[in-house]
XYZ file of C-alpha atoms in Angstrom:
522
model
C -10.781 -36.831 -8.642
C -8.811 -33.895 -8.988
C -10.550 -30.670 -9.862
C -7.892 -28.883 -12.100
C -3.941 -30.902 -12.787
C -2.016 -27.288 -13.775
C 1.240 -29.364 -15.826
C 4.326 -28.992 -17.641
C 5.289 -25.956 -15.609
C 8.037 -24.426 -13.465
C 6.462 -24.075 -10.132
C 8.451 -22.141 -7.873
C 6.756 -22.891 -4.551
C 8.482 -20.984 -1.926
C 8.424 -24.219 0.066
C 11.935 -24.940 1.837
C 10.383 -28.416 1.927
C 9.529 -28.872 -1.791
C 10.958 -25.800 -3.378
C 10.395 -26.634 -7.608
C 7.686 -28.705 -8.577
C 6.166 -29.510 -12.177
C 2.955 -30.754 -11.774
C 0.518 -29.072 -8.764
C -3.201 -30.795 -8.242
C -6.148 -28.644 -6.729
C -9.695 -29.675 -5.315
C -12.036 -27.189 -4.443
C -10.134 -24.419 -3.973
C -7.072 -25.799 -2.704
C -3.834 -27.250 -3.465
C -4.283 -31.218 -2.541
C -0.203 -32.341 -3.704
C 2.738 -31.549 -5.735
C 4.456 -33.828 -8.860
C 4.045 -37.639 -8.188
C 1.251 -37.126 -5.317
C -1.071 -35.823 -8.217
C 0.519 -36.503 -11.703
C -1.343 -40.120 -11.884
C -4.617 -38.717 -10.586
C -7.870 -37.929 -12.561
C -8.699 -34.532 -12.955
C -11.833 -32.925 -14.372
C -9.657 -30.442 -16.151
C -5.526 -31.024 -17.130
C -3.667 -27.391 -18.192
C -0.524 -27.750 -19.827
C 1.255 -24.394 -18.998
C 3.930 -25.151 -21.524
C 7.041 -24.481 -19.442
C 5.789 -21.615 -17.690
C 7.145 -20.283 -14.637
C 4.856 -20.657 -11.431
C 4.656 -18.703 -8.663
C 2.266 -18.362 -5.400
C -0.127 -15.172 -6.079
C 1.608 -11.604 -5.279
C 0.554 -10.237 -1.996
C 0.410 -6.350 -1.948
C 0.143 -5.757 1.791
C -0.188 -1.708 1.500
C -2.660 -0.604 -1.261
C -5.625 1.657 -1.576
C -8.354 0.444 -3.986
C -11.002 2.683 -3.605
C -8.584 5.438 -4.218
C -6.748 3.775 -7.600
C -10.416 3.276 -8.747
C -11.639 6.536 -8.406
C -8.187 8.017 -9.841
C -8.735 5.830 -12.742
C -12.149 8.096 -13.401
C -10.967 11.238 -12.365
C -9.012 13.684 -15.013
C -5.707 13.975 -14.378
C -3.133 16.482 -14.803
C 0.087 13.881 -14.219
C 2.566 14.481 -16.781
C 2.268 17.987 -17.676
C 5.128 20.619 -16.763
C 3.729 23.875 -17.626
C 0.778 25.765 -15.600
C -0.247 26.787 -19.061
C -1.584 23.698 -19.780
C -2.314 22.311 -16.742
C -4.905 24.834 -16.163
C -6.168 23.713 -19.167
C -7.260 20.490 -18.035
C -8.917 21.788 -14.811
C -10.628 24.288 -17.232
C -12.163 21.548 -19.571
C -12.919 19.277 -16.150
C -15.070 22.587 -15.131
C -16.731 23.003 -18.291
C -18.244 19.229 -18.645
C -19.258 20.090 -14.763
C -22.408 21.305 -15.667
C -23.837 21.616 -12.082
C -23.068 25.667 -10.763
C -21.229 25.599 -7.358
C -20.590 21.663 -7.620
C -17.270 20.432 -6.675
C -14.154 19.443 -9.457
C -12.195 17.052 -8.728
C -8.366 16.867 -10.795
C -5.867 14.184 -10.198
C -1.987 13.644 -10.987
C -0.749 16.022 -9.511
C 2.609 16.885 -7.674
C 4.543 20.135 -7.965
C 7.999 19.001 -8.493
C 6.574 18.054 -12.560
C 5.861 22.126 -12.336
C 8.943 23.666 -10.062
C 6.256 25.652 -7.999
C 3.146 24.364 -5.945
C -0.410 25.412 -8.284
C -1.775 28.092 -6.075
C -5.714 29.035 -4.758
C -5.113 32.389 -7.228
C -4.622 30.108 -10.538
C -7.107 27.428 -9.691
C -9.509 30.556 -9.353
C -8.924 31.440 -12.902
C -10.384 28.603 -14.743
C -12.544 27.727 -11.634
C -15.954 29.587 -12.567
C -17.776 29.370 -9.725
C -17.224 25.766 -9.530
C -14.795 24.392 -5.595
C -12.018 23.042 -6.901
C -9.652 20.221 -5.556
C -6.668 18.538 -6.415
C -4.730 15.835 -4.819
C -1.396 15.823 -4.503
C -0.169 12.079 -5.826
C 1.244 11.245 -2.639
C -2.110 11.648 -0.856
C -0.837 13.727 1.838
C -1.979 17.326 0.365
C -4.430 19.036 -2.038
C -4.487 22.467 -3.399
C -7.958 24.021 -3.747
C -9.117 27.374 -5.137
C -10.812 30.614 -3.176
C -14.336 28.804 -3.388
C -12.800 25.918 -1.094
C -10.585 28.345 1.379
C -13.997 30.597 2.173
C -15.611 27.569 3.237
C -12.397 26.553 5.903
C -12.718 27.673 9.386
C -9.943 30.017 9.804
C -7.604 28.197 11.938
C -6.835 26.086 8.888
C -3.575 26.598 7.937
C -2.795 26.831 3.946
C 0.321 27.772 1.730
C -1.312 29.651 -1.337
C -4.713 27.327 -1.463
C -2.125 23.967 -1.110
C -3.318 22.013 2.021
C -1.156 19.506 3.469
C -1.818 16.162 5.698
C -4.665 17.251 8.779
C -5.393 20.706 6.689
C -6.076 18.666 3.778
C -8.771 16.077 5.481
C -10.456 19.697 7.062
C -11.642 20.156 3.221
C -12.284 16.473 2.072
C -14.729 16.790 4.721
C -16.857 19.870 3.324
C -17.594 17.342 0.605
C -20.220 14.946 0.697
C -19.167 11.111 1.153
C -19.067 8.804 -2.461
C -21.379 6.706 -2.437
C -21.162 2.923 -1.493
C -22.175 1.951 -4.845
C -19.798 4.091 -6.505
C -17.030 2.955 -4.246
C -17.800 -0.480 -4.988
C -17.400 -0.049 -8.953
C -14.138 1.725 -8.232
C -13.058 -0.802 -5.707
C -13.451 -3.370 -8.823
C -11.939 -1.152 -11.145
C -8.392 -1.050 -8.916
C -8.890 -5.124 -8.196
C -9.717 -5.988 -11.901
C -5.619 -3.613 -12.647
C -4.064 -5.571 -9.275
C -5.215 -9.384 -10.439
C -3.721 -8.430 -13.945
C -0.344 -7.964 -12.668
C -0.280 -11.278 -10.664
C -1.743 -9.784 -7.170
C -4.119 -12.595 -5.766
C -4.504 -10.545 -1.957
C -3.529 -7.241 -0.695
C -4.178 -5.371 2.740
C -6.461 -1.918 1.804
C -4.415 0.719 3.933
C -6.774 2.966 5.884
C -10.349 3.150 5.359
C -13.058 5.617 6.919
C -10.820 7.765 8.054
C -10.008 11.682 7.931
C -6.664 11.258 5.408
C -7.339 8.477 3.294
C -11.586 7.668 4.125
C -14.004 8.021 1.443
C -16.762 7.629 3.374
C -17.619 6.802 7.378
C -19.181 3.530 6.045
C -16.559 2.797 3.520
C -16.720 -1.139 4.775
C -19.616 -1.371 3.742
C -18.484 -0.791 0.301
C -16.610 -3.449 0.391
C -18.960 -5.978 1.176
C -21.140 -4.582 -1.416
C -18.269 -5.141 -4.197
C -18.167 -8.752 -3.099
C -21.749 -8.716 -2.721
C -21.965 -7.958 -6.658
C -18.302 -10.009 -7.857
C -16.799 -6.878 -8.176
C -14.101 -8.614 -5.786
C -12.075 -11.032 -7.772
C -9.081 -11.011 -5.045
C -8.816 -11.364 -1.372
C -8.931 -8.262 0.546
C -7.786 -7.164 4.575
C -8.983 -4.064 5.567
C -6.887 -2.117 7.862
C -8.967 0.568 9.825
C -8.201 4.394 10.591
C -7.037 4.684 13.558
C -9.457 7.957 13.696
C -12.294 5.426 13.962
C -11.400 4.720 17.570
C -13.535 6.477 20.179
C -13.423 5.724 24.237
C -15.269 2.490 24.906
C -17.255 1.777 28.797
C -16.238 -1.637 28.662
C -15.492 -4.115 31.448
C -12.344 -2.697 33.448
C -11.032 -6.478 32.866
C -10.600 -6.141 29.013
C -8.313 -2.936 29.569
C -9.575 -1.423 26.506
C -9.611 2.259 26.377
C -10.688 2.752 23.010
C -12.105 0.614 20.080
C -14.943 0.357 17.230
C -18.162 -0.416 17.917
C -19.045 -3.447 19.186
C -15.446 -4.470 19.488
C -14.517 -4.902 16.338
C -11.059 -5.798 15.352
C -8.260 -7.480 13.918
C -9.342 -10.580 12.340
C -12.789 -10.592 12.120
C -13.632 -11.699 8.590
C -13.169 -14.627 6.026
C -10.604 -15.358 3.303
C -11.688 -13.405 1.111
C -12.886 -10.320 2.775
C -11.444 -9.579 6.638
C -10.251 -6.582 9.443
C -6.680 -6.480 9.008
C -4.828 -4.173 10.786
C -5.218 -0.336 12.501
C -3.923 1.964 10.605
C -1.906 5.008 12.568
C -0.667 7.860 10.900
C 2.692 9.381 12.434
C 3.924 11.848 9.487
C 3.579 12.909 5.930
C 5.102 12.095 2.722
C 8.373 12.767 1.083
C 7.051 13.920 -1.918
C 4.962 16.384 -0.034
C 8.397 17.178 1.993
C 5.923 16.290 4.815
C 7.512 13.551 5.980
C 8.921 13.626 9.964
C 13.042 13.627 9.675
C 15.038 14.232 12.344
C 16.845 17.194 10.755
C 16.003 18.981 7.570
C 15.731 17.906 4.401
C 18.703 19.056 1.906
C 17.709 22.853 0.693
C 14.820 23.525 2.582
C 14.350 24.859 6.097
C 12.536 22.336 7.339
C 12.369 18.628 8.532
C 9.109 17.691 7.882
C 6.031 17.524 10.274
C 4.231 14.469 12.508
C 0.561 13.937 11.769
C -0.014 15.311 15.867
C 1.712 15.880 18.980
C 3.936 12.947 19.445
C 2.132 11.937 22.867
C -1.184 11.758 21.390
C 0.085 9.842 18.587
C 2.417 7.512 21.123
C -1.283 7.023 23.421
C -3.204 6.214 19.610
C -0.994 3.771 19.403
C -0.936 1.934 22.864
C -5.047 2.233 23.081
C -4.630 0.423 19.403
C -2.268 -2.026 21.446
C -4.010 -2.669 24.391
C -7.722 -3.679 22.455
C -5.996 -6.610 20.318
C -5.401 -4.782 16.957
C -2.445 -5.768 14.932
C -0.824 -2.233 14.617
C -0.198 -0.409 11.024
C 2.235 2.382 11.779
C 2.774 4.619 8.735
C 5.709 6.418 9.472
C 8.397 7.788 6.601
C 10.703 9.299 8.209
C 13.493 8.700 10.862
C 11.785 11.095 13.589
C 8.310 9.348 12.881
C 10.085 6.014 12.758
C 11.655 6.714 16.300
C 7.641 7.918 17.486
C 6.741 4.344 16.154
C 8.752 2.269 18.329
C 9.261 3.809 21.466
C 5.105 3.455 21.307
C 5.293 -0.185 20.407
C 7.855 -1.037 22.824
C 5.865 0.763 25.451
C 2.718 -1.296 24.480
C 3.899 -4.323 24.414
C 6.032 -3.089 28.184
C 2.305 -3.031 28.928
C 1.014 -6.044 27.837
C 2.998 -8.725 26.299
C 1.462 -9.700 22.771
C 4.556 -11.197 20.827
C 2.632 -12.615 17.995
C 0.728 -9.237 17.300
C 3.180 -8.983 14.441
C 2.920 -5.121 14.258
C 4.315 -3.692 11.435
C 6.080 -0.193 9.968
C 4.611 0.851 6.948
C 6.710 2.599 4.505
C 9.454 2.664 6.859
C 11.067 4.806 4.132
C 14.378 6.353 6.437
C 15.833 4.074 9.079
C 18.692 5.096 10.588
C 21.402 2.456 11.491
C 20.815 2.932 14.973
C 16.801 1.718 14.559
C 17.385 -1.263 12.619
C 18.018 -3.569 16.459
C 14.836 -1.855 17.861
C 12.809 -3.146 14.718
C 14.575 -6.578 15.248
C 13.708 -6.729 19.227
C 10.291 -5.488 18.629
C 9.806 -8.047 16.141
C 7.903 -5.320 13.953
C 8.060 -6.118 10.290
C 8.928 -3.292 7.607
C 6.407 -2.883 5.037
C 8.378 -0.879 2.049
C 7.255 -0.329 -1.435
C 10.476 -0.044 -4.026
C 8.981 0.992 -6.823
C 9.234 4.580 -5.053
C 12.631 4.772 -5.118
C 12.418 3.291 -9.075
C 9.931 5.954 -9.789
C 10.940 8.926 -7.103
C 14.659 8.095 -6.705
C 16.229 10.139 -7.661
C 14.222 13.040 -6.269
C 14.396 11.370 -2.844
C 18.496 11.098 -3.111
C 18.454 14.346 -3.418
C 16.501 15.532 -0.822
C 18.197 13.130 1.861
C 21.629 14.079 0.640
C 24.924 11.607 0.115
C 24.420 9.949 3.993
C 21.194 9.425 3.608
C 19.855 8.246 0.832
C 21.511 4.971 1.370
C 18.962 4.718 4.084
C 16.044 4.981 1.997
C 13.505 2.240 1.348
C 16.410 -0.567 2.762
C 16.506 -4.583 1.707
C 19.410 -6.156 2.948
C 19.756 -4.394 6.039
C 16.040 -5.367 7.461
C 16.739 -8.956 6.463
C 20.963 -9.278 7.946
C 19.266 -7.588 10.918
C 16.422 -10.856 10.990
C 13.449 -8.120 10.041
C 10.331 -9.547 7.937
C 11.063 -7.459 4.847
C 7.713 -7.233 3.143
C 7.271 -5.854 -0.221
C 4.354 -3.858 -0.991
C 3.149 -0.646 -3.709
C 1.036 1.955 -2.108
C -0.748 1.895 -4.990
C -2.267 4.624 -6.876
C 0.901 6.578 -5.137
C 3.182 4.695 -7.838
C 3.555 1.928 -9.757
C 1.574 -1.249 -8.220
C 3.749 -3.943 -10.160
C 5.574 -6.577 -7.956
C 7.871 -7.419 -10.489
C 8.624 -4.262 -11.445
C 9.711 -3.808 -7.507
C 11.199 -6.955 -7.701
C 13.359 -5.732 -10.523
C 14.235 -2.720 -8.386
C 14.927 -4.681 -4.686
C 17.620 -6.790 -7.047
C 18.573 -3.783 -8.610
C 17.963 -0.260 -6.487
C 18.254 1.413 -9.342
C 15.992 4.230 -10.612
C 14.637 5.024 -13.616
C 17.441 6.911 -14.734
C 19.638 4.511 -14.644
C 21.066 6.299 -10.806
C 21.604 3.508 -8.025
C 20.553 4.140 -4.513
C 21.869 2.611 -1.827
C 23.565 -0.485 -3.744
C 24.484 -2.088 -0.421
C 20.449 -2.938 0.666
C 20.178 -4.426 -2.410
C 19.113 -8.689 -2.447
C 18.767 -11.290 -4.025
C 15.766 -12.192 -6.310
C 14.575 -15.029 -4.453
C 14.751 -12.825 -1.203
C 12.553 -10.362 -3.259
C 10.216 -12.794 -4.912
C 9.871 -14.047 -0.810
C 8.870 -10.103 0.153
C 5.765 -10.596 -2.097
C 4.737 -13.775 -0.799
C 5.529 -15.321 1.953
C 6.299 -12.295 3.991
C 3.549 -10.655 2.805
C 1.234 -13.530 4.013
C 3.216 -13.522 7.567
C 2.181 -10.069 7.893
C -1.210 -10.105 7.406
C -1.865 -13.644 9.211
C -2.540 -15.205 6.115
C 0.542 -18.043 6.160
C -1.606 -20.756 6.708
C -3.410 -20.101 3.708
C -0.977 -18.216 1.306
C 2.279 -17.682 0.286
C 3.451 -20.789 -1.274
C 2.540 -23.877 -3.194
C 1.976 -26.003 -0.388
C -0.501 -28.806 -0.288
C -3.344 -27.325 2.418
C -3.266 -23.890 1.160
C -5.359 -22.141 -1.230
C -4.788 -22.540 -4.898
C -4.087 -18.747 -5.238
C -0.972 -18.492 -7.994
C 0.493 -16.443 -11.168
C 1.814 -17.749 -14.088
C 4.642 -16.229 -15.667
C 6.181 -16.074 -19.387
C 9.725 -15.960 -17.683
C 11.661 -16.900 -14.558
C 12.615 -14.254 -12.811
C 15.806 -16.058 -11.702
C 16.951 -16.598 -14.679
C 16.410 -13.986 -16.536
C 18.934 -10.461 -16.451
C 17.469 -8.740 -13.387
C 16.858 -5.199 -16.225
C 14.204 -7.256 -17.745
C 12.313 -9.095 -14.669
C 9.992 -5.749 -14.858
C 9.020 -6.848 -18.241
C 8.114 -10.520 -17.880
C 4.664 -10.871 -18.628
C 1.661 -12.106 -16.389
C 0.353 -15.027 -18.246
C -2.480 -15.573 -16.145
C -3.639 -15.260 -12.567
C -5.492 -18.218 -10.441
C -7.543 -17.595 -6.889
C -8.848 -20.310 -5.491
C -8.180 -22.182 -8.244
C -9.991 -21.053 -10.545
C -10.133 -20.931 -14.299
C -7.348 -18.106 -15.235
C -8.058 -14.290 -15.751
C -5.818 -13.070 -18.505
């Protein structure tokens, strides 16, 4: 007997083999057989969808709970264009800080709302004896008043109190770590938003680290979420690449660095698992920190990498050589170019072709990098809704040539590169069909349209979010598509993204959301 019969529905498997189904049969977790395999059988429980459209869950492969949890509780300055009044918010997060001396934090912020970056000078007026911090919205800088700077060794370098990318971990780490309990309830918080919008698994990008890290045992966080069902989703945890440290191990193993006892990709169940390292090679381009190869249109600059591009090249290869999958983040084209020539060297070193390494953002690829990401069989992990949300902004900044190198579909997949759709989430926007909508589309909020030529189809996008996004965190035997064998993870839709205009796939509504086959979450 069948535990659940989900019928009368458009199932959209993403199964070359069985690609539209309307009746799908699960047992214990798992899909047991499509149409006439189960539409005789007895089941416990029979849902009629009603003509619904069915697809496998959405896989986010580059998110950051803890982070979109903690924003969620933190005031927020996001949407407000005059220093006037953004001051005003810091002033009234001060004044319900009733501890002297204890630390504020604000989020939402990004200068380009305010035409100038917030500076140590006004923080320090409304900052009454209170340290101060606010994080940029791209997460690669912070701005922090006079009580913050005095505490900075003096090599720290600092624009006016803003702090960007190595600068800006120096002060996270005056502050003490959140707590694992507190991480947990925000960790919930972020899964509770990402299972609402049809997102059954996604890949947590960089925890315990100096950037991103909330805490040196921020794992254990994690397992204390699931611990207490604050984990409704499945969850890969890609590690800092800060964690490493030199290892004595057997000369045999050729591993020059790793965690403690070894640990690495893979290690784990389905629901909660070691996913990839995480490497950071550059900034952001809403910080203007991200690496280019020359500058960016206006300013004097092109951006800066994370470290000297050796000891970023021999991160990297150590990653490499002790069996990690590989998580570059690199933005720009200079970073990008840092990326592979350390892959290929690692893998000149020893051969791992089914490593799947991957590029995360992968934001500016030149024409000339697009074969190198082929040959190194490195997939490109992009999230669109930055160009929906940031577009324009990011046009402008890469001038006319450019910008129709930003955040690319079609040219990844003519070139035969796993495109893989993803959010960066709290960054922007963590909707897949809102991205989906955009990949179809490339056009911005604004109506502006960026890059037409990478633009693809919507089954090529729907694919990004599923199975790609199950390729590249090893999860294809288990997810990705409505295939009898694999997990009965899916999201039912009011609408069918093919068939609807692609201006209002954004807008189709998340009906309900199934992992492991269980009873729906609305």
């Amino acid at each position: 007997m069948l535990c659940t019969r989900l019928t009368n529905a458009r199932f959209l498997t993403m199964d070359p083999d069985h690609p539209v189904a309307h009746d799908l049969g699960i047992w214990r977790g798992r899909i047991v057989g499509l149409d006439a395999a189960v539409t005789s059988l007895p089941a416990r429980e029979v849902v009629d969808l009603q003509g619904a459209t069915v697809l496998p869950g959405f896989i986010d492969a580059h998110v950051h709970l803890a982070w979109t949890g903690l924003k969620q509780n933190t005031p927020s300055i996001a949407g407000r264009t005059r220093i006037d009044d953004v001051l005003a918010v810091v002033e009234q997060a001060v004044t319900r800080k009733g501890s002297p001396g204890a630390w504020v934090s604000i989020a939402g912020y990004d200068q380009r709302a305010l035409d100038r970056h917030l500076t140590a000078a006004d923080l320090d007026q409304v900052s009454h004896g209170h340290k101060l911090y606010v994080t940029h919205d791209s997460g690669h800088g912070c701005v922090v008043n006079s009580a913050v700077l005095d505490l900075l060794p003096t090599d720290i370098p600092h624009d006016n109190g803003f702090l960007a990318e190595g600068a800006m971990g120096a002060a996270r780490a005056l502050r003490l770590p959140y707590s694992q309990e507190e991480l947990a309830q925000a960790i919930g918080r972020a899964a509770r938003t990402c299972l609402a919008e049809g997102v059954t698994a996604c890949a947590e990008a960089g925890i315990g680290g100096t950037l991103l890290g909330h805490s040196p045992v921020e794992l254990g966080a994690y397992q204390l979420a699931r611990e207490n069902s604050l984990l409704p989703l499945r969850v890969q945890l890609m590690v800092s690449a800060d964690r490493l440290h030199p290892v004595a191990a057997h000369e045999a193993d050729g591993i020059p660095r790793a965690l403690d006892l070894g640990l690495r990709t893979g290690f784990g169940d389905d629901r909660l698992s070691v996913g990839a390292l995480k490497v950071f090679t550059d900034g952001g381009m809403m910080a203007r920190t991200a690496a280019l190869s020359s500058p960016y249109e206006g300013l004097d600059h092109a951006g800066q990498l994370q470290d000297d591009p050796d000891v970023l090249a021999d991160t990297i290869v150590d990653g490499h050589l002790a069996g990690w999958q590989l998580a570059v983040h690199a933005i720009g084209d200079r970073a990008a170019d840092v990326a592979l020539d350390a892959l290929e060297r690692a893998q000149r070193l020893l051969p791992r072709p089914g490593a799947r390494h991957r590029i995360e953002h992968a934001g500016l690829i030149r024409p000339d990098q697009l074969p190198r990401f082929a040959q190194l069989g490195v997939s490109a992990v992009v999230q669109p809704n930055f160009l929906r949300y940031f577009g324009d902004d990011y046009a402008e900044i890469m001038g006319e040539t450019r910008a129709e190198w930003l955040y690319r579909g079609r040219a990844f997949l003519d070139h035969g590169i796993t495109l893989v759709g993803s959010s960066d989430r709290p960054v922007t926007d963590g909707s897949p069909l809102r991205a989906v909508q955009f990949m179809v589309e490339r056009s911005s909020g604004s109506g502006r349209t960026i890059g037409p030529d990478e633009g693809i189809t919507v089954e090529e996008a729907l694919r990004s979010y599923t199975v790609a996004g199950a390729f590249a965190c090893h999860w294809e035997d288990d997810l990705g598509s409505l295939t009898p064998g694999k997990r009965a993870d899916l999201v039912v839709l009011g609408d069918d993204p093919r068939r609807v205009d692609p201006s209002r796939i954004g807008d189709i509504e998340v009906v309900a959301t199934y992992v492991d086959g269980r009873a729906p979450v609305s």
